[in-house]
XYZ file of C-alpha atoms in Angstrom:
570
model
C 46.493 -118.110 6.994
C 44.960 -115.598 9.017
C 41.159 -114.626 7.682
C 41.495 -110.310 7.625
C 39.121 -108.894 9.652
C 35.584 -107.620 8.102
C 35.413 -103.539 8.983
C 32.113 -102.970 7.672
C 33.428 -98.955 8.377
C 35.896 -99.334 5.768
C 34.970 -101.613 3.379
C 31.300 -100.333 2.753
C 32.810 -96.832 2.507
C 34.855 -97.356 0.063
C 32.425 -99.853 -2.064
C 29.927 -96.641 -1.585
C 32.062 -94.041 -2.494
C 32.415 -96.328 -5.424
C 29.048 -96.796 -6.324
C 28.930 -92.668 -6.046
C 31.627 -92.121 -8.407
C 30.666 -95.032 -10.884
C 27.031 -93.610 -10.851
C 26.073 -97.518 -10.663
C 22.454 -96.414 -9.339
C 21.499 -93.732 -12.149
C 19.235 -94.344 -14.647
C 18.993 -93.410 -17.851
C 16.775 -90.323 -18.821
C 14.177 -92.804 -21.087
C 15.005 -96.311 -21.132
C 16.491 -98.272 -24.455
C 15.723 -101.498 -23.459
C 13.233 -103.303 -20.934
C 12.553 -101.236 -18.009
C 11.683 -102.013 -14.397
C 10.345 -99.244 -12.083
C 10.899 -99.822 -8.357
C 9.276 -97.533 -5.717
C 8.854 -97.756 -1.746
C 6.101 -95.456 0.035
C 7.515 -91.923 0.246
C 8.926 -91.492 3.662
C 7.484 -88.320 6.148
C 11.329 -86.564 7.076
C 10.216 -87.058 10.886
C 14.169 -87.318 11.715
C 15.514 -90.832 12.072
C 14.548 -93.918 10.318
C 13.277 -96.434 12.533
C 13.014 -100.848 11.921
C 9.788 -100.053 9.445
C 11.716 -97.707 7.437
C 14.870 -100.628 6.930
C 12.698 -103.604 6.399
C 10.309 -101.877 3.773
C 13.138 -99.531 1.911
C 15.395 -103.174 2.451
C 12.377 -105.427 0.338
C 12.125 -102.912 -2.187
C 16.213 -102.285 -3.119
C 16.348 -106.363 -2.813
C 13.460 -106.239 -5.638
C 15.617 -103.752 -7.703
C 18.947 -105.313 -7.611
C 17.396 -108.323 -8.539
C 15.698 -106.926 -11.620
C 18.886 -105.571 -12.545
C 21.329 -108.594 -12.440
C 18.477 -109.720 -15.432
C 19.722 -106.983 -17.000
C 16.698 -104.543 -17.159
C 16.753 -100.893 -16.955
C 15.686 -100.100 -13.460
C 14.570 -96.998 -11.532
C 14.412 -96.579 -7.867
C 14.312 -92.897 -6.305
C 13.962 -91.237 -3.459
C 12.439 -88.176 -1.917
C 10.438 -86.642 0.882
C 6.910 -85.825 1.421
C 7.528 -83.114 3.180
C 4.273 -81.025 4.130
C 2.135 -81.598 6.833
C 0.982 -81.245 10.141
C 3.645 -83.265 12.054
C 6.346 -81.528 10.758
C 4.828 -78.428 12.048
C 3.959 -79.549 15.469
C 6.862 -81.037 15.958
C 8.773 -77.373 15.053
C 5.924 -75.738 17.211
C 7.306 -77.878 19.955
C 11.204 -77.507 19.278
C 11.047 -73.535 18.503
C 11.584 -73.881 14.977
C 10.629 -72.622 11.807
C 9.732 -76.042 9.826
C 11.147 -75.098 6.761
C 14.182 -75.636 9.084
C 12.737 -78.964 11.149
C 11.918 -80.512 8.111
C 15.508 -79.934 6.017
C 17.535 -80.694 8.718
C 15.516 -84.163 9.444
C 15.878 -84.355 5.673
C 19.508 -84.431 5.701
C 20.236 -86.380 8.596
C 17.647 -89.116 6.912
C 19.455 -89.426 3.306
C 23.006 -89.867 5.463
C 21.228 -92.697 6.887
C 19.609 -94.368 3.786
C 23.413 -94.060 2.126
C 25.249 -95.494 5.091
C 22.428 -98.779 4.402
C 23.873 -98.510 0.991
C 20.044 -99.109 -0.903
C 20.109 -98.396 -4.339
C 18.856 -95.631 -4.842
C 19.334 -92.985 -7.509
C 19.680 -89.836 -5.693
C 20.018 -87.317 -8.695
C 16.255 -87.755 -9.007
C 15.500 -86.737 -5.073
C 13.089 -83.801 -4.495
C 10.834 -82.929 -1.484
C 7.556 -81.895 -1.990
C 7.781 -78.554 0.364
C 10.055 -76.894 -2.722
C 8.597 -74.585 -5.427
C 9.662 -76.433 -7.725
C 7.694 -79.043 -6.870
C 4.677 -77.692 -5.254
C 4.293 -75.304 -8.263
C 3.292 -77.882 -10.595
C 0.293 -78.975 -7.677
C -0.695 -75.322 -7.975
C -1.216 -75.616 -11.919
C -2.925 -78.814 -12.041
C -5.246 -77.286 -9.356
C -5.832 -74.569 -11.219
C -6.745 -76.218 -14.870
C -9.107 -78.555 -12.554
C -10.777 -75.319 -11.469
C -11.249 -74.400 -15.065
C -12.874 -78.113 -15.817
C -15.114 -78.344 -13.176
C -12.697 -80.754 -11.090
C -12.527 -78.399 -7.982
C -14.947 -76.780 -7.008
C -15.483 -75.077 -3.576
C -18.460 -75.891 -1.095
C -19.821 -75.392 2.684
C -19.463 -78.989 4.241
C -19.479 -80.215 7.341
C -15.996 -81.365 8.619
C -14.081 -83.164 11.326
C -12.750 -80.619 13.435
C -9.733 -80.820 15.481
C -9.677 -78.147 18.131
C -6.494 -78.930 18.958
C -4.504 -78.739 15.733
C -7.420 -76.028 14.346
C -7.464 -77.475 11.358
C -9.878 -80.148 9.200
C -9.092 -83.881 9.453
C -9.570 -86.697 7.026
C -12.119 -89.469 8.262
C -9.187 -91.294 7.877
C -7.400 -89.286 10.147
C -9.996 -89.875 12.839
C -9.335 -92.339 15.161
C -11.958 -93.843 17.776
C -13.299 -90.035 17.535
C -10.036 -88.409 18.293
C -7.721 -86.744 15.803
C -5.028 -88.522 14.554
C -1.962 -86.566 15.844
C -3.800 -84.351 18.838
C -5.514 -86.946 20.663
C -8.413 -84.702 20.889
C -12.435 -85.240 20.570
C -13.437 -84.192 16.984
C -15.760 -82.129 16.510
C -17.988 -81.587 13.426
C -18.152 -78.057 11.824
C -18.885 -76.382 8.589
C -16.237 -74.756 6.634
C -16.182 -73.698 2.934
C -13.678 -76.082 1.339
C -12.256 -76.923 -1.591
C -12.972 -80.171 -3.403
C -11.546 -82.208 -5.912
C -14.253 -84.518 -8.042
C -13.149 -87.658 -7.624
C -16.796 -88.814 -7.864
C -16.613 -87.995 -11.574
C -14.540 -91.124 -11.886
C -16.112 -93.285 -9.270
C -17.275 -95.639 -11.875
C -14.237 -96.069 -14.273
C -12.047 -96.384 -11.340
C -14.174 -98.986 -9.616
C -14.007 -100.765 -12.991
C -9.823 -100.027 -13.388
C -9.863 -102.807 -10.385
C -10.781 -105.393 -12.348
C -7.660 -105.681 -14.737
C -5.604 -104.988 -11.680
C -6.174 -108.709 -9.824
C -2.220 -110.069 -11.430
C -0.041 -109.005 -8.704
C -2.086 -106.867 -6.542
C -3.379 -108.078 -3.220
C -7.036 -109.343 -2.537
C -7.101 -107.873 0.111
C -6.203 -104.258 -1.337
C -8.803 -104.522 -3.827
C -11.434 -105.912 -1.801
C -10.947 -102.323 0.257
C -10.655 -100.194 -2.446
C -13.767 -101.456 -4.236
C -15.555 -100.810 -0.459
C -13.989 -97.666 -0.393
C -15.625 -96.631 -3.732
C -18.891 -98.900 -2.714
C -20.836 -98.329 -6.174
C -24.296 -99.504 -4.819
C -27.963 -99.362 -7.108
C -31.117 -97.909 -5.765
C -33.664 -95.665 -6.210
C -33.896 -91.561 -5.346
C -37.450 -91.489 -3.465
C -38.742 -87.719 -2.489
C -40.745 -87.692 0.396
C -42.994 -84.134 -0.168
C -43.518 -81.484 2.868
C -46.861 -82.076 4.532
C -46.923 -78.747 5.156
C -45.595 -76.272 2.666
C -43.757 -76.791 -0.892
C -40.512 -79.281 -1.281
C -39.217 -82.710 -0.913
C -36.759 -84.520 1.409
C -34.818 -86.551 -1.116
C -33.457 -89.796 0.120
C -31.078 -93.009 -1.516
C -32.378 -96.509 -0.424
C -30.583 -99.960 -1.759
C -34.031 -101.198 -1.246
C -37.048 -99.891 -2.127
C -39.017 -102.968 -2.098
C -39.146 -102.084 1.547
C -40.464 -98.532 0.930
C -44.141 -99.596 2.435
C -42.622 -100.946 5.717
C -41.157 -96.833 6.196
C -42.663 -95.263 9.325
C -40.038 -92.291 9.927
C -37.300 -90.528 7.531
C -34.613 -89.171 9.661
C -31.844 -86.202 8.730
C -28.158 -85.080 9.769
C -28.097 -82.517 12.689
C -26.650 -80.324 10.014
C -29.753 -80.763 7.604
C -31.705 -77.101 6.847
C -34.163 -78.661 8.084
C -32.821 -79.673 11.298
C -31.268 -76.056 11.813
C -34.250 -74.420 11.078
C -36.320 -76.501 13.436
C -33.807 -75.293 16.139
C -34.921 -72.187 16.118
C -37.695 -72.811 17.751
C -37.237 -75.658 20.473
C -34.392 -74.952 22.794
C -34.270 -78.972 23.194
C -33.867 -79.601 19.634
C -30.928 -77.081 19.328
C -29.124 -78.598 22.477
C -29.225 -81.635 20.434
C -27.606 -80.531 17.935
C -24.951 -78.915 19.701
C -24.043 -82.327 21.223
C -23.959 -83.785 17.623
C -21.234 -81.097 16.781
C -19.318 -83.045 19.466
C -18.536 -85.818 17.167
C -17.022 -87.246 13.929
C -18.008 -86.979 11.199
C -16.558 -90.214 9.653
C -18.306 -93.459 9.328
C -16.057 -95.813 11.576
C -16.729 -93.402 14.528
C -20.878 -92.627 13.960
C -21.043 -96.498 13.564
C -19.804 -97.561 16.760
C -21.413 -94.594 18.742
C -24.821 -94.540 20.621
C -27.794 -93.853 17.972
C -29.846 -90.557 19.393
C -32.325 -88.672 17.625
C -34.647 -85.972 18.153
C -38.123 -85.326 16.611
C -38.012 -82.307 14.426
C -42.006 -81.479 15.006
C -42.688 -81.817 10.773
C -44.110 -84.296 8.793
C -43.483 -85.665 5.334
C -46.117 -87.296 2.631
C -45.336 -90.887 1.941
C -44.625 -91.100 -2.088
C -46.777 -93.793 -3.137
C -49.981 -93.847 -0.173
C -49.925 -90.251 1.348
C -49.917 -91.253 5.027
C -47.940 -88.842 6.723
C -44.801 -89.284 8.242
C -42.890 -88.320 11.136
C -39.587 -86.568 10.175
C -36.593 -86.856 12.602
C -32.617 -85.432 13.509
C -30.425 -88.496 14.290
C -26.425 -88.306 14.805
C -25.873 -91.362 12.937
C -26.883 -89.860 9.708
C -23.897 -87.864 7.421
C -24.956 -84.584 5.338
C -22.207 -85.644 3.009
C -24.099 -88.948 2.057
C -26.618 -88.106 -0.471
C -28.624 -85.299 0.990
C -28.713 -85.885 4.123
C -31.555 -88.222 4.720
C -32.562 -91.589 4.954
C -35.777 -93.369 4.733
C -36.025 -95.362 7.863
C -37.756 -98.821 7.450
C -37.404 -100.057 11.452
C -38.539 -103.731 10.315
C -36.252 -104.583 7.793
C -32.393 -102.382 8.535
C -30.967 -103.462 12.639
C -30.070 -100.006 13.216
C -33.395 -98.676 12.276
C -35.561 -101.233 14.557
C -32.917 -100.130 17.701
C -33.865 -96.643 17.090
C -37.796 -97.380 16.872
C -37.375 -99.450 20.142
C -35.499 -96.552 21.437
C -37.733 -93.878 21.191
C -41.331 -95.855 20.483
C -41.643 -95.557 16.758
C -44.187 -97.684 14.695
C -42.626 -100.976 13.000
C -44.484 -102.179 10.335
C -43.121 -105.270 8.422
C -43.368 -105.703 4.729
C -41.296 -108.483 3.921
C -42.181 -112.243 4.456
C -38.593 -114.317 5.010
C -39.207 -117.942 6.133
C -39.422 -118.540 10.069
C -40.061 -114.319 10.571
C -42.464 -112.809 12.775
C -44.969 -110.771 10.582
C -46.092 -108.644 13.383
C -43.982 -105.752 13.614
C -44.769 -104.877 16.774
C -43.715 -108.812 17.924
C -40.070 -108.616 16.138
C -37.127 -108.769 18.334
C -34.547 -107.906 15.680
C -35.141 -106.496 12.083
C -35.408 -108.753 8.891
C -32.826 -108.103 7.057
C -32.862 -110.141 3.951
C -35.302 -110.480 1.102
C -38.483 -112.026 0.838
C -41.655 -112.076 -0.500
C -44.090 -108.323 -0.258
C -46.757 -108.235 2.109
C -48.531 -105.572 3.852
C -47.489 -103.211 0.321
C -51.143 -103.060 -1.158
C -50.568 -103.397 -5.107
C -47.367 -104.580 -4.409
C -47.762 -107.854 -2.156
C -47.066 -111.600 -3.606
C -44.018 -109.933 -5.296
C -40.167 -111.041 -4.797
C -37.883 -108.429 -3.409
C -35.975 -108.438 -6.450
C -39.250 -107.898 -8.761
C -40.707 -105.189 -5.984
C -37.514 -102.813 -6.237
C -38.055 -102.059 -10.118
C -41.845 -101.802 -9.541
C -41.873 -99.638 -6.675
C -39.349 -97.753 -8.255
C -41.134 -97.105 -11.374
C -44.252 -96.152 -9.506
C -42.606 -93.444 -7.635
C -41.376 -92.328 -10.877
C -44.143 -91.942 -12.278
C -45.572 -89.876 -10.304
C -42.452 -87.751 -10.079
C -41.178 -88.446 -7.276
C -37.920 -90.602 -7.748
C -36.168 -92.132 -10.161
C -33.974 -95.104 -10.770
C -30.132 -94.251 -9.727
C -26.731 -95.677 -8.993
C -25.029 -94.237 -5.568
C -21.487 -94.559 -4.352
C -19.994 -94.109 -0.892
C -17.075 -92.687 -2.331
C -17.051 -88.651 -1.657
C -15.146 -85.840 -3.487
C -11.942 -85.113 -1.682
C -11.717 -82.241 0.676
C -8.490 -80.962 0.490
C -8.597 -77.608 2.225
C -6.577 -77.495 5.206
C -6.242 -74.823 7.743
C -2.566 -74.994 8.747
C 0.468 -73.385 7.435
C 3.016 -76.421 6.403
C 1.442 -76.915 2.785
C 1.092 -76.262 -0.505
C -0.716 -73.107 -0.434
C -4.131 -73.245 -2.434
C -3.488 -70.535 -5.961
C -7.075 -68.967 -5.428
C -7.766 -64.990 -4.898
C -11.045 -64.263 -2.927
C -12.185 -60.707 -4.868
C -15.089 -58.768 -3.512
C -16.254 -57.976 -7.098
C -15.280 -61.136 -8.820
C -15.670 -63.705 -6.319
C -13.388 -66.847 -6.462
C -10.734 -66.700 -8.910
C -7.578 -68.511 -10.176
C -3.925 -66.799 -9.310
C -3.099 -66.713 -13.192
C -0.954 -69.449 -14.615
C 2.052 -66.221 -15.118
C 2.014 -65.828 -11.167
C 2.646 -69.134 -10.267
C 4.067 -70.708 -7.729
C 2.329 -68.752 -4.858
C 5.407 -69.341 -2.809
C 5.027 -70.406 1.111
C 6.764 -68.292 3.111
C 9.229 -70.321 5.430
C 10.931 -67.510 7.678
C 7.611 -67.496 10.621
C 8.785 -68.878 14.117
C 5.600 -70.388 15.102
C 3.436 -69.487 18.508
C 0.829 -71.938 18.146
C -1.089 -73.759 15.750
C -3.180 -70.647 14.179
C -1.808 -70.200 10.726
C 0.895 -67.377 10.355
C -0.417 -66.559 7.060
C -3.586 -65.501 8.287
C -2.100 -62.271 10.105
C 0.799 -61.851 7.080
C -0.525 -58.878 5.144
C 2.894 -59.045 2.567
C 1.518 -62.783 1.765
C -2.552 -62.016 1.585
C -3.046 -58.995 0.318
C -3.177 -59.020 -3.764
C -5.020 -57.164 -6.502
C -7.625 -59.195 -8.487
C -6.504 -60.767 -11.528
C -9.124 -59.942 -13.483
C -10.645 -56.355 -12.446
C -7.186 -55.321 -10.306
C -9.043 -54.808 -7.292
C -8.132 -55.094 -3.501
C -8.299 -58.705 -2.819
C -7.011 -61.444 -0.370
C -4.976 -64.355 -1.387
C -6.223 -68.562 -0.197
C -4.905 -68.803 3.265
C -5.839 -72.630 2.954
C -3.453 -75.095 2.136
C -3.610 -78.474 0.436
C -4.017 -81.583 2.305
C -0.612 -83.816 2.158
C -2.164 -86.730 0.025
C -2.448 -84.293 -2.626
C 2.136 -84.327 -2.995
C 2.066 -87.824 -1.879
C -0.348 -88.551 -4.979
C 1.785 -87.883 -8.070
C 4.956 -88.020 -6.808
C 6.112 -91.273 -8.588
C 5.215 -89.384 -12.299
C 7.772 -86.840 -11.212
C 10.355 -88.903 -10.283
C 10.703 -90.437 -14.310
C 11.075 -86.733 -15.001
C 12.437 -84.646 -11.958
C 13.759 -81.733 -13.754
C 10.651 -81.136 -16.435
C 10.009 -77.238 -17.284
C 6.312 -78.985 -16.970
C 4.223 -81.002 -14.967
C 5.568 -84.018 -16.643
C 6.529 -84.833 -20.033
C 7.009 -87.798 -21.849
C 9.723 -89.344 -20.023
C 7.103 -90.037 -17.465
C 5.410 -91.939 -20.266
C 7.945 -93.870 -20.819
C 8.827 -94.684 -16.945
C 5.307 -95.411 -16.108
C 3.789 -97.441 -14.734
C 5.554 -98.120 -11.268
C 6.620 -102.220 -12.050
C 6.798 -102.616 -8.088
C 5.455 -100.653 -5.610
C 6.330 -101.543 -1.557
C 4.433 -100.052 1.128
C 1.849 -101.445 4.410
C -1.907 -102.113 3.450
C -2.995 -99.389 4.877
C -0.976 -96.944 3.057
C -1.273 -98.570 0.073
C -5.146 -98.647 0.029
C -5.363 -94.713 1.199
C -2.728 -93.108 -1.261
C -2.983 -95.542 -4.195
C -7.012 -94.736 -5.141
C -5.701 -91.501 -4.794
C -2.860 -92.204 -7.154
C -4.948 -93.602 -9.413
C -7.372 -90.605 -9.818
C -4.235 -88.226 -10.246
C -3.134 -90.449 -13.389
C -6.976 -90.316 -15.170
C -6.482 -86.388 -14.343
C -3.300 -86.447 -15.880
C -4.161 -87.942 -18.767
C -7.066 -85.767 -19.094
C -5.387 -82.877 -19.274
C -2.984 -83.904 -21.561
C 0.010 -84.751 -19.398
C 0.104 -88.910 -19.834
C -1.352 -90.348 -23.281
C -4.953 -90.484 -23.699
C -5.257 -93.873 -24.535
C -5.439 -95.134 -21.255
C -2.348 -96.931 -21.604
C -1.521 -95.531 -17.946
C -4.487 -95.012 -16.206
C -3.111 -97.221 -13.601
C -0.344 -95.989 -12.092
C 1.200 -99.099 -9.999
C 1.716 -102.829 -12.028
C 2.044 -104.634 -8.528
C 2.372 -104.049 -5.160
């Protein structure tokens, strides 16, 4: 008997169409039983799905049809993160409005996904560049504002001249922005922040009960990424004139063996200098030629540049020399570091470099003592010499001495650091979730009220290049002052993408809420199995993670800390 011939056109049709009509893929508002939550990385709508897309989206519907022949409850949406800078470039480039780029890719991208036949349940899809999705971004921004969580600063940025807009460090790449392929350049823009620091600690500790079914290798990199390290704050006082450079060391048992303190070419200091060497302010302008993140200063050449002032060393009073170099970040502390050329690599090839004093005070077995003799720095710890009151101590012992000395003469203090930074999410395009702030010439900064939200996006501008069309849009920035009814001028700003692509599996468990979230999202959460590369996965989940502790704090997922962690395994 003749076998009938397999037309996957038909027969996966019709076994779709049944699916469809059967719901088989819908969940249940709250889930009776056991549940199983099964999410893949939110796709970017860039058009057409490429091998990536299949093989992740195929692991993670594998994953839920599995969990459902055990008979759990399972969940697995979809929907688009649909912001962002490539979606406008790419309309820039086609002549299109990306409101209209970005639904159209949208479209053509769920046929695709259905024609695979994943399991998806669809009556849960959103994209992020809708109201009713961006509006709830807009309120959670603004009840941070009210508890301190954003907060708006100067800072100094990596520029893309190119895109005109601020980058990420980890949109940097080898010193060239991520989409443009252009040389960064650093710059300083008033931006808003949100606090992450304020949680540094309890999510460094969150890792720990996370080790059952997340990779090593994902924690290892998110606990660098947060990088809690414990020091001491040493000020350094003006030789001449009143105030203090304040810097963070991981080791002041070395603090003897510092002969310079160097500063970021955007330091007050540093600018102020300027003013009055034509040398030093060519420096800096080649220093504004650069990145800002720490991949890119790490690999580049170290150059510095006296600044022609001295500071007071804390505990002895010899003066020291005070430098610029481009290897040192404003954003880390306050933009200074105590340089001890005999005992940190990167400070001995930059005393080498430009003939600064090395003075060892740290005795490691089979190390030169002469500072002057050293052909690399010593590193490790050791036994204090050279450190007066100090010497015949162990490093270990020295650091809480040293640091209690300082202190005691007011002048630093025992203190924990981290490398994490708050999150600048101002961004200078159009394609995003505009920021709900008013700038009032009476009143200063102030919320749009909670009644006027969402601050809807226009999406009718054809685009000319990449200067924001809200910028020359009178209709979308002028606005009276909340609060004294004033002339004002709306946020041109818009959030940076990682802010939708952070929350977006809360809303999912409850995709038609008349809130943020409510408790279906309780009951949903957390995500059982999340798929998604390395890289995403250690970028968007820490940031996934802070969104839940915000939730919870205020008031949207249970205060018990029963979901501080949004993602069971990845």
């Amino acid at each position: 008997m003749d076998t009938p011939a397999y037309s996957p056109q038909e027969l996966e049709a019709a076994v779709q169409q049944r699916w469809h009509d059967q719901q088989a893929f819908k969940a249940a508002a709250r889930p009776s039983g056991e549940k199983f939550y099964a999410l893949a990385m939110f796709p970017y709508p860039s058009g057409q799905l490429h091998m990536g897309h299949v093989r992740n989206y195929s692991i993670a519907d594998a994953i839920a049809r599995y969990q459902r022949m055990l008979g759990k409850e399972v969940m697995q949406p979809m929907g688009w993160d649909a912001f962002g800078l490539p979606a406008e470039n790419a309309a820039l480039k086609h002549g299109l409005a990306p409101a209209q780029w970005t639904m159209g890719n949208i479209a053509h991208m769920r046929g695709q996904l259905q024609r695979l036949g994943l399991s998806y349940d669809w009556s849960r899809e959103f994209a992020t560049c809708t109201p009713d999705y961006y509006r709830w971004e807009q309120w959670l921004f603004v009840k941070l504002w009210e508890k301190g969580l954003v907060y708006q600063k100067l800072s100094t940025v990596n520029w893309d001249p190119v895109d005109q807009t601020v980058l990420a460090n980890e949109q940097v790449v080898d010193g060239c922005g991520w989409r443009s392929g252009a040389p960064v350049e650093r710059k300083e823009i008033v931006q808003y922040f949100l606090r992450i620091t304020a949680y540094a600690e309890e999510l460094l500790s969150g890792l720990d009960a996370l080790s059952e079914g997340w990779p090593e290798q994902v924690l290892t990199m998110q606990r660098n990424w947060i990088g809690r390290s414990e020091g001491a704050e040493i000020h350094f006082p003006l030789a001449a004139g009143d105030g203090v450079i304040k810097v963070f060391t991981t080791r002041p048992d070395t603090l003897m063996g510092a002969t310079y303190l160097a500063v970021a070419p955007e330091h007050p200091l540093a600018v102020q200098a300027a003013e009055n060497s034509a040398e030093l302010a060519a420096f800096l302008e080649r220093c504004r030629h650069g990145s800002v993140s720490e991949a890119s200063i790490e690999t580049q050449e170290k150059e510095g540049h006296p600044l022609g002032l001295n500071v007071r060393h804390p505990l002895t009073g010899v003066e020291l020399p005070v430098w610029t170099a481009n290897f040192v970040l404003m954003g880390y502390g306050e933009g200074a570091v105590m340089s001890v050329p005999a005992h940190d690599q990167r400070d001995f090839a930059f005393a080498r470099k430009y003939g600064l004093p090395i003075r060892a005070v740290i005795q490691a077995e089979g190390v030169a003592t002469d500072g002057e003799a050293m052909t690399e720095a010593c590193t490790g710890s050791g036994t204090l010499f050279n450190s007066g009151a100090f010497d015949g101590l162990a490093s270990e012992v020295a650091k809480g001495r040293i640091t209690a000395a300082v202190a005691a003469r007011g002048l630093g203090q025992k203190t924990v650091n981290f490398r994490l930074r708050d999150w600048g999410i101002s961004r200078q395009r159009y394609w995003g979730t505009p920021i709900p702030m008013i700038h009032c010439p009476h009143c200063g900064v102030v919320p749009v009220p909670e009644r006027d939200l969402p601050v809807i996006l226009p999406t009718h501008y054809q685009l000319k290049d990449p200067r924001s069309p809200l910028l020359d849009d009178p209709e979308f920035t002028r606005v009276a002052c909340p609060q004294c009814g004033a002339a004002a001028r709306r946020e041109t700003d818009t959030m940076d993408t990682f802010v939708e692509s952070s929350w977006y599996y809360a809303r999912f468990a409850c995709p038609d809420a008349e809130q943020m979230l409510d408790q279906r999202a309780a009951d949903w959460l957390p995500v059982d199995q999340y798929v998604g590369g390395v890289e995403h996965a250690v970028l968007h989940l820490l940031y996934a993670r802070f969104f839940n502790r915000l939730l919870r704090d205020v008031g949207l997922l249970p205060a018990d800390g029963a979901h501080d962690e949004p993602f069971r395994h990845l």
